[in-house]
Coordinates of C-alpha atoms and ligand atoms in Angstrom, one line a residue:
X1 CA 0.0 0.0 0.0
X2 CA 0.9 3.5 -0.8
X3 CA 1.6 6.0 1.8
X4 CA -1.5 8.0 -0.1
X5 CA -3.4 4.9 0.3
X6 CA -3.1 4.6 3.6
X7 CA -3.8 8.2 5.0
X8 CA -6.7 8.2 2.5
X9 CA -8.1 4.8 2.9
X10 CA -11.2 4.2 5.1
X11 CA -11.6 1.1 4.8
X12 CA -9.9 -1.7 7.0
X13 CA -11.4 -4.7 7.6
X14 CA -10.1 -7.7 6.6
X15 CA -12.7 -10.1 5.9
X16 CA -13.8 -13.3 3.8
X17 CA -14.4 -12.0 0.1
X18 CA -18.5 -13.4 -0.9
X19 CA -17.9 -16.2 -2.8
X20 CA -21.3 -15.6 -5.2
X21 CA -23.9 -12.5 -5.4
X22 CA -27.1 -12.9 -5.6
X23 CA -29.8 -10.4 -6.2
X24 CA -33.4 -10.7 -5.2
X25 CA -35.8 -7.7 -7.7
X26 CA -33.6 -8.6 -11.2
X27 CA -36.0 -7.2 -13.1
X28 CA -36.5 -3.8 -11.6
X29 CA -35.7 -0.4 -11.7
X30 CA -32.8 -0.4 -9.3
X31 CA -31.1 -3.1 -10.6
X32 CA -31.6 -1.9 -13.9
X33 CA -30.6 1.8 -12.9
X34 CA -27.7 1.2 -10.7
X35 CA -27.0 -2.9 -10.3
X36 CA -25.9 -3.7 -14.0
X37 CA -23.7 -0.6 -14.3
X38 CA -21.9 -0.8 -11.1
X39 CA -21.3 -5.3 -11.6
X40 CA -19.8 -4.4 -15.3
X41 CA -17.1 -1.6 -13.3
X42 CA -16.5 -4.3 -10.9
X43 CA -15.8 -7.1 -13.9
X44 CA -13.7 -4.3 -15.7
X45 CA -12.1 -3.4 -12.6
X46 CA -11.2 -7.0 -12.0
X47 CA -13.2 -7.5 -8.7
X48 CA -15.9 -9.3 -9.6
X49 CA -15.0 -13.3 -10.6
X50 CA -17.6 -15.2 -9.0
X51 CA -21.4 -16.7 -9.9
X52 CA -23.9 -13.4 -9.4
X53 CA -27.7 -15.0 -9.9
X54 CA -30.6 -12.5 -10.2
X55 CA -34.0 -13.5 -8.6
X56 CA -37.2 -12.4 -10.3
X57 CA -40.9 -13.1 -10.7
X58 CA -40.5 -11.6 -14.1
X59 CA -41.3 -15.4 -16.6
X60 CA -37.8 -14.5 -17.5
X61 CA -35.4 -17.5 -18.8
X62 CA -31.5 -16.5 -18.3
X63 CA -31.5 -15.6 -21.8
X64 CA -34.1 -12.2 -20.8
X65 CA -32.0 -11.4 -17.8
X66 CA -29.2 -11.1 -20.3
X67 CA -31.1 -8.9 -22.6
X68 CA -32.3 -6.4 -19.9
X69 CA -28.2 -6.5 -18.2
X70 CA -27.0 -5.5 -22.0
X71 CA -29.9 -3.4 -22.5
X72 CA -29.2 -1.6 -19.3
X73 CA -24.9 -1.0 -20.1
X74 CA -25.8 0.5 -23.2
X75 CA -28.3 3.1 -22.2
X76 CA -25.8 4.4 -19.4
X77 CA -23.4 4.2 -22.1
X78 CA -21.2 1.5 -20.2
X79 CA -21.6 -1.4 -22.8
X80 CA -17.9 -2.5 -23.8
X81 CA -18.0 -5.9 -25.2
X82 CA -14.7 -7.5 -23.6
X83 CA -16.4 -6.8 -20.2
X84 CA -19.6 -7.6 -20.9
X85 CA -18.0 -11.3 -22.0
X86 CA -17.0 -11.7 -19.0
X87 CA -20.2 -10.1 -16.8
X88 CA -22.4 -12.7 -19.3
X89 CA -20.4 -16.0 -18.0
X90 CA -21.2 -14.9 -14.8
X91 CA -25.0 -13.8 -14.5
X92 CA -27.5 -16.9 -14.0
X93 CA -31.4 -16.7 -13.5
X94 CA -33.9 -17.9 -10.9
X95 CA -37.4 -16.7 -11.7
X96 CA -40.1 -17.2 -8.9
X97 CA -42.3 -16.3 -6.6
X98 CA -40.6 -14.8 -3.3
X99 CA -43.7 -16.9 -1.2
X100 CA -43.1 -19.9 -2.9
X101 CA -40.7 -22.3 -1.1
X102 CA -39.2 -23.9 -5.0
X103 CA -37.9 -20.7 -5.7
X104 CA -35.3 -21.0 -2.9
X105 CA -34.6 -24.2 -3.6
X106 CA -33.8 -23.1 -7.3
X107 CA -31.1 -20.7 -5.6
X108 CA -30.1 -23.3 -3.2
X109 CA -29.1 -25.4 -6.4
X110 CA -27.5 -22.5 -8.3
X111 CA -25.3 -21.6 -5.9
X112 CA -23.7 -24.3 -5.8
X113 CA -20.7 -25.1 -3.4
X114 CA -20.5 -21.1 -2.5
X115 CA -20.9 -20.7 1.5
X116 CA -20.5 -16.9 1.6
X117 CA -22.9 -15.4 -0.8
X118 CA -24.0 -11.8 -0.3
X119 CA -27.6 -11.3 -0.7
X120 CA -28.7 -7.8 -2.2
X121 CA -32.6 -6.9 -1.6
X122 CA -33.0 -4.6 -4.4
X123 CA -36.9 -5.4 -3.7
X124 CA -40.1 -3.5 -1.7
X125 CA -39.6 -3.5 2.3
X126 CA -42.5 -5.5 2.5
X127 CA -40.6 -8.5 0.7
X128 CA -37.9 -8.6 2.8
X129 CA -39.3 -11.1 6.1
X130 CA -40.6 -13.1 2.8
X131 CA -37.1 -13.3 1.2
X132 CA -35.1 -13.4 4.8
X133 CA -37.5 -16.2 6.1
X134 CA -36.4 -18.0 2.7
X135 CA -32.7 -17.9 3.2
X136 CA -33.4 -19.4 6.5
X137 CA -35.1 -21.9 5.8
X138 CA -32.9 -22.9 2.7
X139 CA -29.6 -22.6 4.4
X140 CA -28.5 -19.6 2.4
X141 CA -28.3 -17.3 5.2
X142 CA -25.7 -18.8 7.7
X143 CA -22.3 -17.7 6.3
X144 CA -23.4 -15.2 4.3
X145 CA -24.2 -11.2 4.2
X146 CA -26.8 -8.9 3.2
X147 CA -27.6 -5.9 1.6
X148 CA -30.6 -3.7 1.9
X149 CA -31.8 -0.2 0.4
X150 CA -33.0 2.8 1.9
X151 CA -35.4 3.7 3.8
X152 CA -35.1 2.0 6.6
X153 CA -38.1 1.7 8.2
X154 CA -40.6 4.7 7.8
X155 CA -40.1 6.3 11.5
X156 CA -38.2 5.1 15.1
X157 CA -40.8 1.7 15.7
X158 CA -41.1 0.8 12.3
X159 CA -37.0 0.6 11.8
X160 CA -37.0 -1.4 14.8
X161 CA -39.1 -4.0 13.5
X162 CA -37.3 -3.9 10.3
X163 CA -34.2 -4.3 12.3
X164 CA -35.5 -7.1 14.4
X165 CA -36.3 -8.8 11.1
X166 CA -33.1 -8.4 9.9
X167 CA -31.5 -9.9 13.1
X168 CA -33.4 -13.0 13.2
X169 CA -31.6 -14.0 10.6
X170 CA -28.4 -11.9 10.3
X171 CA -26.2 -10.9 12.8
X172 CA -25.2 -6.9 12.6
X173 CA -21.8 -7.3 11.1
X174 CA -23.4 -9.0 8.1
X175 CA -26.0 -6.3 7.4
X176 CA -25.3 -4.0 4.9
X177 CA -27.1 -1.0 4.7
X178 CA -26.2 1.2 1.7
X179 CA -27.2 5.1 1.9
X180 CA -25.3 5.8 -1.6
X181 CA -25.0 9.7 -0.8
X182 CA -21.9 7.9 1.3
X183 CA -20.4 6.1 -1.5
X184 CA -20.0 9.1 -3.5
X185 CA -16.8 10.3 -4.4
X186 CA -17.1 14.0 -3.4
X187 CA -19.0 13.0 -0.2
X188 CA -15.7 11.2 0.8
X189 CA -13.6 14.0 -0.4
X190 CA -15.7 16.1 2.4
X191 CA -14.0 13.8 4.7
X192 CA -11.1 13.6 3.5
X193 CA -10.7 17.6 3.2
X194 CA -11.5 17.9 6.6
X195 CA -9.0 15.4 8.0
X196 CA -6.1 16.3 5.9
X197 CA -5.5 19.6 6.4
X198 CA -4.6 21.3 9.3
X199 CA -5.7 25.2 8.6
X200 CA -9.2 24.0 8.8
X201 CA -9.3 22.3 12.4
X202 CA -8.8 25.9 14.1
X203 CA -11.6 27.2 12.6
X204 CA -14.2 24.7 12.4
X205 CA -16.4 25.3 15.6
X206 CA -18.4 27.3 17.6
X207 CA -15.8 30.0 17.7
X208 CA -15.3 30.7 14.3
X209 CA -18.5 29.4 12.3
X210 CA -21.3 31.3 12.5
X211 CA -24.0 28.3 10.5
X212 CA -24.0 25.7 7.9
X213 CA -26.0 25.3 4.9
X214 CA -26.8 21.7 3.2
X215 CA -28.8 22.0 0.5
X216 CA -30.3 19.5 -2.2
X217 CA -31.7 20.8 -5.3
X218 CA -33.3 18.6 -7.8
X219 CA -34.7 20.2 -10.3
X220 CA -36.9 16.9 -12.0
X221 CA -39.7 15.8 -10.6
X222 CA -40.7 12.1 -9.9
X223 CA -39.6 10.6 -13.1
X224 CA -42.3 7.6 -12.6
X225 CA -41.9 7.6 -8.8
X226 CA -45.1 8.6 -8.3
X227 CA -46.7 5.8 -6.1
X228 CA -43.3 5.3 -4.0
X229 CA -43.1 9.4 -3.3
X230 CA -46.3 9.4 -2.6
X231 CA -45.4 7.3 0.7
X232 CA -42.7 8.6 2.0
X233 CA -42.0 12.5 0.9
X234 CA -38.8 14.3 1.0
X235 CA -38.1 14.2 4.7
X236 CA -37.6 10.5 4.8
X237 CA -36.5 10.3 0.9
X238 CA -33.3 12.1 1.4
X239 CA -33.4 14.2 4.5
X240 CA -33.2 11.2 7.2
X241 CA -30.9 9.3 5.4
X242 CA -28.4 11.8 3.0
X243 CA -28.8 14.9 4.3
X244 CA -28.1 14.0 7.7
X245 CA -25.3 11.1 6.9
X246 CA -23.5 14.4 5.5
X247 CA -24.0 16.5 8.4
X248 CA -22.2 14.0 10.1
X249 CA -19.3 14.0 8.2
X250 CA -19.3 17.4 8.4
X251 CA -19.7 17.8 12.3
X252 CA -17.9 14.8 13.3
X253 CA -14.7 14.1 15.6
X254 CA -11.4 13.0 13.9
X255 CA -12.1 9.3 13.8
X256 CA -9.1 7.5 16.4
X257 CA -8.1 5.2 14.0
X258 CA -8.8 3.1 10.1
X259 CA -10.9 0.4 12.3
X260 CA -14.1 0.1 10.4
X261 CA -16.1 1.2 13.3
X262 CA -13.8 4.2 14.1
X263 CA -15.3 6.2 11.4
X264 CA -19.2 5.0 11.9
X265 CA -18.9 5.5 15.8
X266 CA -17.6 9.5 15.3
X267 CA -21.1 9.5 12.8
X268 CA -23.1 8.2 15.4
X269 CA -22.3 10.4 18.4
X270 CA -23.4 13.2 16.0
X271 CA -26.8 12.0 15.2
X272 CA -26.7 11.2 18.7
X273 CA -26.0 14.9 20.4
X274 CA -28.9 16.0 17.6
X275 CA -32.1 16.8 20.3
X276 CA -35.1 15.6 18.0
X277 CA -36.9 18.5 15.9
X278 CA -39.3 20.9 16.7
X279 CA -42.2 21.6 13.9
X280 CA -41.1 25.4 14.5
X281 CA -38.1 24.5 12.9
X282 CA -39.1 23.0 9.9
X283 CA -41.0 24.1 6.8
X284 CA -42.5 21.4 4.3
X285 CA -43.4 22.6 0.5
X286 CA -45.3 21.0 -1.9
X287 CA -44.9 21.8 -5.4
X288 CA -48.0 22.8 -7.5
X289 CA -49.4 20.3 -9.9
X290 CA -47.5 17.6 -7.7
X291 CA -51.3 16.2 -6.8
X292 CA -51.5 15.8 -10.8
X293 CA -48.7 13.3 -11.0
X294 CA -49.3 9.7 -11.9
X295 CA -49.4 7.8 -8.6
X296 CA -50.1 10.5 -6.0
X297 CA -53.1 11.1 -4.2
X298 CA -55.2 14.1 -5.6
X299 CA -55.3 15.6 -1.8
X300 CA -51.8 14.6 -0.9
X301 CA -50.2 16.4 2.0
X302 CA -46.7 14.4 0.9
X303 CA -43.9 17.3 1.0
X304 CA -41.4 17.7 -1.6
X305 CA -39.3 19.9 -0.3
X306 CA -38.3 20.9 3.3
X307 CA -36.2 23.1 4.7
X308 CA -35.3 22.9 8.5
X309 CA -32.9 23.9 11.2
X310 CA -30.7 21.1 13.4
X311 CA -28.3 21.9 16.6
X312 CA -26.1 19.5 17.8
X313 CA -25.4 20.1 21.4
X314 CA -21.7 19.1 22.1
X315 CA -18.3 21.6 22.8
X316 CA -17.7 21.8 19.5
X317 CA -20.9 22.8 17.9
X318 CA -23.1 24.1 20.6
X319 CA -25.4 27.7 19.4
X320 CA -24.5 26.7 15.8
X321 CA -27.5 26.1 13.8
X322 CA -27.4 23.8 10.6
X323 CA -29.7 24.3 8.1
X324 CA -30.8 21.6 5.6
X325 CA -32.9 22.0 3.0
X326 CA -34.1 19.6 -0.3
X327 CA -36.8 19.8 -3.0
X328 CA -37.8 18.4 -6.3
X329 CA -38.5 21.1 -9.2
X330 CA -36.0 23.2 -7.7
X331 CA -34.3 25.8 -10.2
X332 CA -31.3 23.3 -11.0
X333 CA -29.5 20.1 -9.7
X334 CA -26.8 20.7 -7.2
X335 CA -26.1 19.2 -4.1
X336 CA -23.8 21.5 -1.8
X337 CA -22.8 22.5 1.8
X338 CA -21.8 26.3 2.6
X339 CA -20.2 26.9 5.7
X340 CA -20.2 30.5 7.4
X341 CA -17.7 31.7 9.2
X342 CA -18.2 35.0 11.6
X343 CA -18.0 38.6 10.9
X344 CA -15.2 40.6 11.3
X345 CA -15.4 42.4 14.9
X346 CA -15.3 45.7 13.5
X347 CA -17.9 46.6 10.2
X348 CA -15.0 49.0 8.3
X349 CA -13.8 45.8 7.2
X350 CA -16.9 44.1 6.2
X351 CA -18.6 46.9 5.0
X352 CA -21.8 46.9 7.3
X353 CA -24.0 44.1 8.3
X354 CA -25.3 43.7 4.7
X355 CA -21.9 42.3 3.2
X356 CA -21.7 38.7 2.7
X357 CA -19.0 37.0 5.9
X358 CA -16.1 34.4 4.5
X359 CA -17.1 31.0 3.9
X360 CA -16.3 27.8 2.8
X361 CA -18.7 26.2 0.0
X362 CA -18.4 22.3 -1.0
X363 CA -20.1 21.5 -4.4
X364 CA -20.4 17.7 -4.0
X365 CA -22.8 17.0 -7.1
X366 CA -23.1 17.0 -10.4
X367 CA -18.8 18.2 -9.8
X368 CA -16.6 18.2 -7.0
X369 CA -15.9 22.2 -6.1
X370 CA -14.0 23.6 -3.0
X371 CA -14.6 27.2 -2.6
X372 CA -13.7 29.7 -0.3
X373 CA -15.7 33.2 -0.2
X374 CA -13.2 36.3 0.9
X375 CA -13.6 39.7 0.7
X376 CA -10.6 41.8 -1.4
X377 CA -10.9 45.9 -1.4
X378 CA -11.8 47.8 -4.7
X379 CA -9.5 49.3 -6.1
X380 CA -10.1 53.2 -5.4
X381 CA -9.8 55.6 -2.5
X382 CA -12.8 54.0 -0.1
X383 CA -12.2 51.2 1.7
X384 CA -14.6 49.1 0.2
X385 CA -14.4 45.9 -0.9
X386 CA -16.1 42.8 -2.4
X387 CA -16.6 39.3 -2.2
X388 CA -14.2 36.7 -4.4
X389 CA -14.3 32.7 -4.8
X390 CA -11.1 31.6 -4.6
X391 CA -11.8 28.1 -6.2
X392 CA -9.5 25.4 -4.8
X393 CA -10.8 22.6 -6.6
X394 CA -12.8 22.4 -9.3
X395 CA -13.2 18.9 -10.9
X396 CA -15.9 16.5 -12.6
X397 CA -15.0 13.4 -12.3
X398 CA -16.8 11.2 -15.2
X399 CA -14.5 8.6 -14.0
X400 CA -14.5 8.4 -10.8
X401 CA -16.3 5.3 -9.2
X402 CA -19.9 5.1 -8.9
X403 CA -21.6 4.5 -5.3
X404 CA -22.8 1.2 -5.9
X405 CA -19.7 0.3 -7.6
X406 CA -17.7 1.3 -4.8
X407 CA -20.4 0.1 -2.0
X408 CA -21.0 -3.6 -3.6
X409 CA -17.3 -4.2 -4.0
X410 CA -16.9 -3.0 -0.4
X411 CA -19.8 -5.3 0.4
X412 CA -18.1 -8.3 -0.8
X413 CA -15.1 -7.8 0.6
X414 CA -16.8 -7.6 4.4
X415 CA -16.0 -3.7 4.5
X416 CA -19.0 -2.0 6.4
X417 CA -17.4 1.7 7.0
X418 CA -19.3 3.5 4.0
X419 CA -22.9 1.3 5.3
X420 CA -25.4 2.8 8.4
X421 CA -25.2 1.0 11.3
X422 CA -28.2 0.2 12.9
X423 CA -27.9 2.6 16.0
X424 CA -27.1 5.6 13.0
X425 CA -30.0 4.0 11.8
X426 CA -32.0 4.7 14.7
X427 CA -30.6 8.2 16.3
X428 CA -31.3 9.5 12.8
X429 CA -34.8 8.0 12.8
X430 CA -35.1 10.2 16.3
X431 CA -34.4 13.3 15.4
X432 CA -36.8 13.9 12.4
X433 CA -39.7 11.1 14.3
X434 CA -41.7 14.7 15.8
X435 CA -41.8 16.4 12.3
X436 CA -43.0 13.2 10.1
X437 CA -45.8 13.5 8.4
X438 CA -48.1 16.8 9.1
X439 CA -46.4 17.9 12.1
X440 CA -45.5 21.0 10.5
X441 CA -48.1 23.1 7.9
X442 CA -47.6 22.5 4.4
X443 CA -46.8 25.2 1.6
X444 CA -47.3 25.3 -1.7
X445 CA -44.3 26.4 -4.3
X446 CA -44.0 26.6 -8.0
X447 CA -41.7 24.7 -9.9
X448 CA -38.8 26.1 -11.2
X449 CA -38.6 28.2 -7.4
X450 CA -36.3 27.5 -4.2
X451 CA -39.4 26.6 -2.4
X452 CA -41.7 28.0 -0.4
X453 CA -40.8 31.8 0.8
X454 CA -41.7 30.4 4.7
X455 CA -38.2 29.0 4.3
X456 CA -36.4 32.0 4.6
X457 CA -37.5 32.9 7.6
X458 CA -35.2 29.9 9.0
X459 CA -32.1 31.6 7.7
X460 CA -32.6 35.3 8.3
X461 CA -30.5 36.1 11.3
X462 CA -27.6 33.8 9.1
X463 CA -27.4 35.5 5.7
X464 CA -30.1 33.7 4.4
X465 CA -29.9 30.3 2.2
X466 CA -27.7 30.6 0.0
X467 CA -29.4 29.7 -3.9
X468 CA -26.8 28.1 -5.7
X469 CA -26.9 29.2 -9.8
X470 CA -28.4 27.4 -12.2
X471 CA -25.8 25.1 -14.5
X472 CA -24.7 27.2 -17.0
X473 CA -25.1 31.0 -15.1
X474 CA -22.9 33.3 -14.7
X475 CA -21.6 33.7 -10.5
Ligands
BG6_501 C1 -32.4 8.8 -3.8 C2 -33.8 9.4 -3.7 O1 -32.1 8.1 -2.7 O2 -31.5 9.8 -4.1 C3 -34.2 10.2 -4.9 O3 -34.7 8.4 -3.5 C4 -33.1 11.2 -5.3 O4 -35.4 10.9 -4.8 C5 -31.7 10.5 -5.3 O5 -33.4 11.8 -6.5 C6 -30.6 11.5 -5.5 O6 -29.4 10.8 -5.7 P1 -28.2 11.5 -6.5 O7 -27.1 10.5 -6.4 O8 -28.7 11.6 -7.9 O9 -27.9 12.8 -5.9

């Protein structure tokens, strides 16, 4: 290992590789999306070798399963035919019902002599004590690991049911829940930036930051999602599980060591110092013609945006508020954190209350950006002066690995830092349980805006939210 290697690295653990992969929902959206794309990186990348069978009540034959896996490279443009060779002589087929018992014993047969698969529930929530009580029963469970999507349960009780499902038949260190927002590259450059370099520790606290800005923007709608939306809403589509897995990162001790649990225990206290929300501090928008969509209820109160305000009480943080906020039909796609720092003491040198204080801003989506904000005099006899970016990184990064890429290979190979523990799981679930649903009122907004103008009231004293431009406008 490289020196870089090593003081980048997260991950540690040095576990037994899964010897086959199977995944339960072959035929749907996910797998289509995100599962095809990210096992041909792994193929190409040389880390994927062994038998990966797809499970689906879709009266495919292997020969369909094929199709839909080429299919699905070439519209995310990742078709290359040496790879795909190789990804072909791997993929197998089991269709069946998840209820009826032959369908595991189909699996049981295709996998062979492996005694270490990893399971991937790429299916609806409500499939997964049918598909869990299956591996049990077939003896495809002991040994092995699994993965599950997000959301975890839909508030506090319901994840701990879905958790005590889970441990019936897994014990924690084999459960692998993937939130992708912490696969992504510029999500791990967040911690890595913060880690590696020293002017920042002085300055990030209480001291010297006066609030910090997350913000989500998206500016599609539901693309389809309709009926799934429909159930959940923003707050527990990205806010519960992203939004606050990134404020983590953000607000987090240096981890102690590269120990795989280092890194998710310094996440954890942070959720855990996080006293639960008030509906005061949170403001739910709807968009209008949402209620039109195919798949939602014509008197919906679902929100698709919502912006709120989170304290986290510890020495470090205490009195500094962190704003969140996330919507679909927003005025572009970004995802990006701006962190404040404090005025000057004296106005001469910030030219009153109304001029904009230094800050930090992380672009972590559709590019990676580093930013900071200064303030540089005008040339002239006054001293004035205005604000500059001083860019320190500006990258995309077409090649960087995907989040499923990098979370399925660290999957197989035992490594759980990038997954949620359950206990994140949980204190996250806390802190947003008062404001689910229609705790707080809901606002209408038109596309196209930043939301509801009841958000701004949440950032007033702070500078307000900062809107970040539209792709292709000028600063
Ligand atoms: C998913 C949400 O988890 O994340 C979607 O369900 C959202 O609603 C998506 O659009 C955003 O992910 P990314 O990687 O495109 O920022």
């Amino acid at each position: 290992m490289s020196t870089t290697e090593e003081v980048g690295s997260v991950r540690r653990s040095k576990s037994r590789r899964s010897d086959a992969l199977v995944f339960f929902g072959a035929s749907g959206d996910l797998a289509y999306k995100q599962i095809f794309p990210a096992l041909a990186a792994l193929v190409a990348d040389g880390k994927l070798k062994v038998p990966v069978i797809g499970v689906a009540l879709a009266g495919w034959s292997r020969a369909q399963l094929l199709e839909r896996a080429e299919e699905s490279l070439v519209s995310h443009d990742k078709f290359r035919p040496e790879t795909w060779d190789r990804l072909a002589a791997l993929l197998d087929y089991v269709d069946g019902d998840y209820r009826d018992p032959s369908t595991f014993q189909a699996l049981r047969a295709k996998l062979g002599a492996a005694t270490a698969p990893l399971h991937y529930l790429a299916i609806p929530p409500d499939m997964f004590a049918t598909v869990l009580d299956g591996l049990a029963g077939w003896g495809m469970a002991e040994g092995a690991r699994v993965v599950i999507e997000k959301p975890f349960g839909r508030d506090v009780q319901s994840a701990r049911q879905l958790i005590g499902q889970l441990r019936r038949v897994f014990p924690e260190d084999a459960i692998f829940r993937i939130d992708h927002y912490l696969g992504k590259e510029a999500v791990l450059n967040l911690l890595y930036f913060r880690f590696a370099n020293s002017f920042l520790e002085p300055l990030w606290n209480r001291t010297h930051v006066d609030s910090v800005q997350i913000t989500m923007a998206e500016s599609f709608g539901l693309e389809g999602r309709g009926a799934f939306y429909d159930g959940i809403g923003a707050m527990r589509d990205v806010v519960q599980n992203h939004m606050l897995q990134v404020l983590a990162l953000l607000a987090m001790e240096p981890p102690p060591g590269y120990g795989h649990q280092d890194l998710r225990d310094e996440r954890v206290k942070v959720l855990r110092a996080m006293p639960p929300l008030r509906p005061e501090a949170v403001v739910r928008g709807q968009f209008g013609g949402y209620r039109n969509e195919p798949g939602v209820a014509p008197d919906s109160t679902v929100e698709t945006f919502v912006a709120l305000r989170v304290d986290i009480d510890t020495w470090r943080w205490a009195g500094v508020p962190f704003f969140i906020r996330a919507g679909k039909r927003l005025p572009t796609t970004t995802t990006e954190v701006t962190v404040r720092l404090r005025r000057p003491p004296e106005a001469l040198w910030s030219d009153g209350r109304g001029a904009t204080p230094n800050h930090l801003r992380f672009e972590l989506s559709p590019d990676i950006a580093i930013s900071l904000g200064a303030r540089v005099k005008i040339p002239g006899e006054k001293m004035i002066g205005a604000e500059v970016d001083l860019a320190m990184l500006q990258q995309p990064c077409p090649e960087a690995m995907t989040p499923y890429e990098r979370l399925l290979g660290d999957a197989m190979s035992g490594d759980p830092s990038l997954f949620a523990r359950q206990d994140a799981v949980e204190a996250a679930w806390e802190v947003v349980d008062p404001v689910l649903d229609e705790a707080s009122p809901l606002y209408s907004y038109e596309p196209g805006s930043w939301g509801p103008s009841e958000a701004e009231r949440l950032t007033i004293r702070h500078g307000g939210w900062h809107d970040p431009k539209p792709k292709g406008a000028s600063a």
